Coordinates of N, CA and C and ligand atoms in Angstrom, one line a residue:
M11 N 59.1 147.3 62.6 CA 58.4 147.6 61.4 C 58.2 146.4 60.6
L12 N 58.8 145.3 60.9 CA 58.7 144.0 60.1 C 57.2 143.6 60.0
Y13 N 56.4 143.9 61.0 CA 55.0 143.5 61.1 C 54.3 144.0 59.8
C14 N 54.6 145.1 59.3 CA 53.6 145.7 58.4 C 54.2 146.3 57.2
H15 N 55.5 146.6 57.2 CA 56.1 147.3 56.0 C 56.5 146.4 54.9
R16 N 55.5 145.8 54.3 CA 55.9 144.9 53.2 C 54.6 144.4 52.5
M17 N 54.8 143.9 51.3 CA 53.8 143.1 50.7 C 53.6 141.9 51.6
T18 N 52.4 141.3 51.5 CA 52.2 140.2 52.5 C 53.2 139.0 52.2
I19 N 53.6 138.3 53.3 CA 54.5 137.1 53.1 C 53.9 136.1 52.2
A20 N 52.5 136.0 52.3 CA 51.8 135.1 51.5 C 52.1 135.3 50.0
T21 N 52.0 136.7 49.6 CA 52.2 137.0 48.2 C 53.7 136.8 47.8
H22 N 54.6 137.0 48.7 CA 56.0 136.7 48.4 C 56.2 135.2 48.2
T23 N 55.5 134.4 49.0 CA 55.5 133.0 48.9 C 55.0 132.5 47.6
A24 N 53.9 133.1 47.2 CA 53.3 132.7 45.9 C 54.2 133.1 44.7
V25 N 54.9 134.2 44.8 CA 55.9 134.6 43.7 C 57.1 133.6 43.8
G26 N 57.5 133.2 45.0 CA 58.6 132.4 45.2 C 58.2 130.9 44.6
T27 N 57.0 130.6 44.7 CA 56.5 129.3 44.1 C 56.6 129.3 42.6
V28 N 56.1 130.4 42.0 CA 56.2 130.5 40.5 C 57.7 130.4 40.1
I29 N 58.5 131.1 40.8 CA 60.0 131.1 40.5 C 60.5 129.7 40.7
G30 N 60.2 129.1 41.8 CA 60.7 127.7 42.1 C 60.3 126.7 41.1
L31 N 59.1 126.9 40.6 CA 58.7 125.9 39.6 C 59.0 126.2 38.1
S32 N 59.7 127.4 38.0 CA 60.1 127.8 36.7 C 61.5 127.8 36.3
V33 N 62.4 127.8 37.3 CA 63.8 127.7 37.1 C 64.3 126.3 37.6
G34 N 65.5 125.9 37.0 CA 65.9 124.6 37.3 C 67.1 124.5 38.4
N35 N 67.5 125.6 38.9 CA 68.7 125.6 39.7 C 68.4 126.2 41.1
P36 N 68.7 125.6 42.2 CA 68.3 126.1 43.5 C 69.0 127.5 43.8
L37 N 70.3 127.7 43.4 CA 71.0 128.9 43.7 C 70.3 130.0 42.8
L38 N 70.0 129.7 41.5 CA 69.4 130.7 40.7 C 68.0 131.1 41.2
G39 N 67.3 130.0 41.7 CA 65.9 130.2 42.3 C 66.0 131.1 43.5
F40 N 67.0 130.9 44.3 CA 67.2 131.7 45.5 C 67.4 133.2 45.2
V41 N 68.3 133.4 44.2 CA 68.8 134.7 43.9 C 67.6 135.5 43.2
I42 N 66.9 134.8 42.3 CA 65.8 135.5 41.6 C 64.7 135.7 42.6
G43 N 64.5 134.8 43.5 CA 63.4 135.0 44.6 C 63.8 136.2 45.4
F44 N 65.1 136.3 45.8 CA 65.6 137.4 46.7 C 65.3 138.8 46.0
I45 N 65.7 138.8 44.7 CA 65.5 140.1 43.9 C 64.1 140.4 43.8
S46 N 63.3 139.3 43.5 CA 61.8 139.5 43.3 C 61.2 140.2 44.5
H47 N 61.7 139.9 45.7 CA 61.1 140.5 46.9 C 61.1 142.1 46.8
Y48 N 62.3 142.6 46.5 CA 62.5 144.0 46.5 C 61.7 144.6 45.3
L49 N 61.6 144.0 44.2 CA 60.8 144.5 43.0 C 59.4 144.5 43.4
L50 N 58.9 143.5 44.1 CA 57.4 143.4 44.5 C 57.1 144.5 45.4
D51 N 58.0 144.7 46.4 CA 57.8 145.7 47.4 C 57.8 147.2 46.8
L52 N 58.3 147.3 45.5 CA 58.2 148.7 44.9 C 56.7 149.0 44.7
I53 N 55.9 148.0 44.5 CA 54.4 148.3 44.2 C 53.7 148.8 45.4
P54 N 53.2 150.0 45.5 CA 52.5 150.4 46.7 C 51.4 149.4 47.1
H55 N 51.4 149.0 48.4 CA 50.5 148.0 48.8 C 49.7 148.3 50.0
G56 N 49.6 149.6 50.4 CA 48.6 149.9 51.4 C 48.9 149.7 52.8
D57 N 50.2 149.4 53.1 CA 50.4 149.1 54.6 C 50.9 150.4 55.4
G58 N 50.8 151.6 54.7 CA 51.3 152.8 55.4 C 50.6 153.1 56.7
K59 N 49.2 152.9 56.7 CA 48.4 153.2 57.9 C 48.8 152.3 59.0
I60 N 49.0 151.0 58.7 CA 49.4 150.1 59.8 C 50.7 150.4 60.3
S61 N 51.6 150.8 59.5 CA 52.9 151.3 59.9 C 52.9 152.5 60.8
D62 N 52.0 153.4 60.4 CA 51.8 154.6 61.2 C 51.3 154.3 62.7
Q63 N 50.5 153.2 62.8 CA 50.0 152.8 64.1 C 51.2 152.6 65.0
L64 N 52.3 152.0 64.4 CA 53.5 151.7 65.3 C 54.4 152.9 65.4
R65 N 54.7 153.5 64.2 CA 55.7 154.6 64.3 C 55.2 155.9 64.9
V66 N 53.9 156.2 64.5 CA 53.5 157.6 65.0 C 52.7 157.4 66.3
F67 N 51.8 156.4 66.4 CA 50.9 156.3 67.6 C 51.4 155.3 68.6
K68 N 52.5 154.6 68.3 CA 53.1 153.7 69.2 C 52.1 152.6 69.6
K69 N 51.2 152.3 68.8 CA 50.2 151.2 69.1 C 50.7 149.9 68.3
K70 N 50.8 148.9 69.1 CA 51.4 147.6 68.5 C 50.3 146.6 68.1
K71 N 49.1 146.7 68.7 CA 48.2 145.6 68.5 C 47.9 145.4 67.0
M72 N 47.5 146.4 66.3 CA 47.1 146.1 64.9 C 48.4 145.6 64.1
P73 N 49.5 146.2 64.2 CA 50.7 145.7 63.4 C 51.0 144.3 63.7
I74 N 51.0 143.9 65.0 CA 51.3 142.5 65.4 C 50.2 141.6 64.9
T75 N 48.9 142.0 65.1 CA 47.9 141.1 64.6 C 47.9 140.9 63.1
Y76 N 48.2 141.9 62.3 CA 48.4 141.9 60.9 C 49.5 140.9 60.5
G77 N 50.6 141.1 61.2 CA 51.9 140.3 60.9 C 51.6 138.8 61.3
T78 N 50.9 138.6 62.4 CA 50.7 137.2 62.8 C 49.8 136.5 61.8
I79 N 48.7 137.2 61.5 CA 47.7 136.5 60.5 C 48.5 136.3 59.2
D80 N 49.3 137.2 58.7 CA 50.0 137.0 57.5 C 50.9 135.8 57.6
A81 N 51.7 135.7 58.7 CA 52.6 134.6 58.9 C 51.9 133.3 58.9
I82 N 50.9 133.2 59.6 CA 50.1 131.9 59.7 C 49.5 131.5 58.4
T83 N 48.9 132.6 57.7 CA 48.3 132.3 56.4 C 49.4 131.8 55.4
S84 N 50.6 132.3 55.5 CA 51.7 131.9 54.6 C 52.0 130.4 54.9
I85 N 52.1 130.0 56.1 CA 52.3 128.6 56.5 C 51.3 127.8 55.8
F86 N 50.0 128.1 56.0 CA 48.9 127.4 55.4 C 49.0 127.3 53.9
L87 N 49.4 128.4 53.3 CA 49.6 128.5 51.8 C 50.7 127.5 51.3
L88 N 51.8 127.5 52.1 CA 52.8 126.6 51.8 C 52.4 125.1 52.0
L89 N 51.6 124.8 53.0 CA 51.1 123.4 53.1 C 50.2 123.0 52.0
I90 N 49.3 124.0 51.6 CA 48.5 123.7 50.4 C 49.3 123.5 49.2
I91 N 50.3 124.3 48.9 CA 51.1 124.2 47.7 C 51.8 122.8 47.7
L92 N 52.4 122.5 48.8 CA 53.1 121.2 48.9 C 52.2 120.0 48.7
N93 N 50.9 120.1 49.1 CA 50.0 119.0 49.0 C 49.4 118.9 47.6
I94 N 49.2 120.0 46.8 CA 48.6 119.9 45.6 C 49.6 119.9 44.4
S95 N 50.9 120.2 44.7 CA 51.9 120.2 43.6 C 53.1 119.3 44.0
P96 N 53.2 118.1 43.4 CA 54.3 117.2 43.6 C 55.6 117.9 43.1
E97 N 55.5 118.8 42.1 CA 56.7 119.5 41.6 C 57.3 120.5 42.7
A98 N 56.5 120.7 43.7 CA 57.1 121.7 44.7 C 58.0 120.9 45.7
H99 N 58.1 119.6 45.6 CA 58.9 118.9 46.5 C 60.3 118.8 46.0
T100 N 60.9 120.0 45.8 CA 62.3 120.1 45.2 C 63.1 121.1 46.0
K101 N 64.4 121.0 45.8 CA 65.3 122.0 46.5 C 65.1 123.3 45.9
V102 N 64.9 123.3 44.6 CA 64.8 124.7 43.9 C 63.5 125.4 44.4
F103 N 62.5 124.6 44.6 CA 61.2 125.3 45.1 C 61.5 125.9 46.5
S104 N 62.1 125.1 47.4 CA 62.4 125.6 48.7 C 63.4 126.8 48.7
A105 N 64.4 126.7 47.8 CA 65.4 127.8 47.7 C 64.7 129.1 47.2
A106 N 63.8 129.0 46.2 CA 63.2 130.1 45.6 C 62.2 130.8 46.7
V107 N 61.5 130.0 47.3 CA 60.5 130.5 48.4 C 61.4 131.2 49.6
A108 N 62.4 130.5 49.9 CA 63.3 131.0 51.0 C 63.9 132.4 50.6
G109 N 64.4 132.5 49.3 CA 64.9 133.8 48.8 C 63.8 134.8 48.8
S110 N 62.6 134.4 48.4 CA 61.5 135.4 48.3 C 61.1 136.0 49.6
I111 N 61.2 135.3 50.7 CA 60.8 135.9 51.9 C 61.9 136.4 52.8
L112 N 63.1 136.0 52.5 CA 64.3 136.3 53.4 C 64.5 137.8 53.6
P113 N 64.3 138.7 52.6 CA 64.5 140.1 52.9 C 63.6 140.7 54.1
D114 N 62.4 140.1 54.3 CA 61.7 140.6 55.5 C 62.2 140.1 56.8
L115 N 62.8 138.9 56.8 CA 63.5 138.4 57.9 C 64.7 139.2 58.3
L116 N 65.5 139.5 57.3 CA 66.7 140.3 57.5 C 66.4 141.7 58.0
T117 N 65.3 142.3 57.5 CA 64.8 143.6 57.9 C 64.4 143.6 59.4
G118 N 63.6 142.5 59.7 CA 63.1 142.3 61.1 C 64.3 142.1 62.1
L119 N 65.3 141.3 61.7 CA 66.4 141.0 62.5 C 67.2 142.3 62.8
Y120 N 67.3 143.1 61.7 CA 68.0 144.4 62.0 C 67.3 145.3 62.9
D121 N 66.0 145.3 62.7 CA 65.1 146.2 63.6 C 65.2 145.7 65.0
L122 N 65.3 144.4 65.3 CA 65.4 143.9 66.6 C 66.8 144.0 67.2
T123 N 67.8 143.7 66.5 CA 69.2 143.6 67.0 C 70.1 144.8 66.7
K124 N 69.8 145.6 65.7 CA 70.7 146.7 65.2 C 72.1 146.2 64.8
V125 N 72.2 144.9 64.5 CA 73.5 144.4 64.1 C 73.9 145.0 62.8
R126 N 75.2 145.5 62.8 CA 75.6 146.5 61.7 C 75.5 145.9 60.3
F127 N 75.9 144.6 60.1 CA 76.0 144.1 58.8 C 74.6 143.8 58.2
L128 N 73.6 143.9 59.0 CA 72.2 143.7 58.5 C 71.6 145.1 58.0
R129 N 72.3 146.2 58.3 CA 71.8 147.5 58.0 C 71.6 147.7 56.5
V130 N 72.5 147.1 55.7 CA 72.4 147.3 54.3 C 71.1 146.7 53.7
F131 N 70.7 145.5 54.3 CA 69.4 144.9 53.9 C 68.2 145.7 54.3
Y132 N 68.3 146.3 55.5 CA 67.3 147.2 56.0 C 67.1 148.4 55.1
R133 N 68.1 149.1 54.8 CA 68.1 150.3 54.0 C 67.6 149.9 52.6
L134 N 68.1 148.8 52.0 CA 67.7 148.4 50.7 C 66.2 148.1 50.7
H135 N 65.7 147.5 51.8 CA 64.2 147.2 51.9 C 63.4 148.4 51.8
F136 N 63.8 149.4 52.6 CA 62.9 150.6 52.6 C 63.2 151.6 51.5
F137 N 64.3 151.4 50.8 CA 64.5 152.1 49.6 C 63.5 151.7 48.6
F138 N 63.3 150.4 48.4 CA 62.4 149.9 47.4 C 60.9 150.1 47.9
H139 N 60.7 149.8 49.2 CA 59.4 149.8 49.7 C 58.8 151.2 49.6
D140 N 59.5 152.2 49.8 CA 59.1 153.6 49.9 C 59.2 154.4 48.6
Y141 N 59.9 153.8 47.6 CA 60.2 154.5 46.4 C 59.0 155.2 45.7
F142 N 58.0 154.5 45.4 CA 56.8 155.1 44.8 C 55.8 155.7 45.7
I143 N 55.8 155.2 46.9 CA 54.9 155.8 47.9 C 55.3 157.3 48.2
K144 N 56.6 157.5 48.3 CA 57.1 158.9 48.6 C 56.8 159.8 47.4
R145 N 57.0 159.3 46.1 CA 56.8 160.1 44.9 C 55.4 160.2 44.5
W146 N 54.6 159.2 44.9 CA 53.2 159.2 44.4 C 52.4 159.1 45.7
H147 N 51.7 158.1 46.0 CA 51.0 157.9 47.2 C 50.7 156.5 47.5
D148 N 50.3 156.1 48.7 CA 50.1 154.7 49.0 C 48.6 154.4 48.4
V149 N 48.3 153.1 48.4 CA 47.0 152.7 47.9 C 46.1 152.2 49.1
N150 N 44.9 151.9 48.8 CA 44.0 151.5 49.9 C 44.4 150.0 50.2
L151 N 44.5 149.8 51.5 CA 44.9 148.4 52.0 C 43.9 147.3 51.6
S152 N 42.6 147.6 51.7 CA 41.6 146.6 51.4 C 41.7 146.2 49.9
Y153 N 41.9 147.2 49.0 CA 42.0 146.8 47.6 C 43.3 146.1 47.3
S154 N 44.4 146.5 48.0 CA 45.6 145.8 47.9 C 45.5 144.3 48.3
L155 N 44.9 144.1 49.4 CA 44.7 142.7 49.9 C 43.9 141.9 49.0
I156 N 42.8 142.5 48.4 CA 41.9 141.8 47.5 C 42.8 141.4 46.3
I157 N 43.6 142.2 45.7 CA 44.4 142.0 44.6 C 45.4 140.9 44.9
Q158 N 46.0 140.9 46.1 CA 46.9 139.9 46.5 C 46.3 138.6 46.7
V159 N 45.1 138.5 47.2 CA 44.4 137.3 47.4 C 44.0 136.7 46.0
I160 N 43.6 137.5 45.0 CA 43.3 137.1 43.7 C 44.5 136.5 43.0
F161 N 45.7 137.2 43.2 CA 47.0 136.8 42.7 C 47.3 135.3 43.2
I162 N 47.2 135.2 44.6 CA 47.5 133.9 45.2 C 46.6 132.8 44.6
V163 N 45.3 133.1 44.5 CA 44.4 132.1 44.0 C 44.8 131.7 42.5
C164 N 45.2 132.7 41.7 CA 45.6 132.4 40.4 C 46.9 131.5 40.4
V165 N 47.8 131.8 41.3 CA 49.0 130.9 41.4 C 48.5 129.4 41.8
L166 N 47.7 129.3 42.7 CA 47.2 128.0 43.1 C 46.5 127.3 41.9
A167 N 45.7 128.1 41.2 CA 45.0 127.5 40.0 C 46.0 127.1 38.9
W168 N 47.2 127.8 38.9 CA 48.2 127.5 37.9 C 49.0 126.2 38.2
L169 N 49.0 125.8 39.5 CA 49.7 124.6 39.9 C 49.2 123.3 39.3
Ligands
ZN206 ZN1 59.5 143.2 52.2

């Protein structure tokens, strides 16, 4: 479920960038980035139908394609940020971005390995991710992606 059950990695990367360029300490940047991931995932972001493809219909093509495009887009985004912002060449930037995207890695590692000590991160992730979706409803994926792209462009413009 790593493929789809999250705000895009690109958006988490953009938030990690803002944190990394706003705090002065790598450990603080990492911790704030890590917490920001769960808070951001609270916002319904339209990935329910992609998730259903995997969970209900056992179809992997769409979730894997979505996840792959997101991962490669995030690498491109990082390359752009590192090129246009000399301030991003710092340990605090790296730590904040790493903290911002780490929860999805831990969730995916648990999904793959079922290693017991990772289960807490897995449960934490879905507690936050599903909190408002269960009580309210999910949003349209297209609108969510448009808003996330606008947010990322705003972060790039801010650099
Ligand atoms: Zn997530």
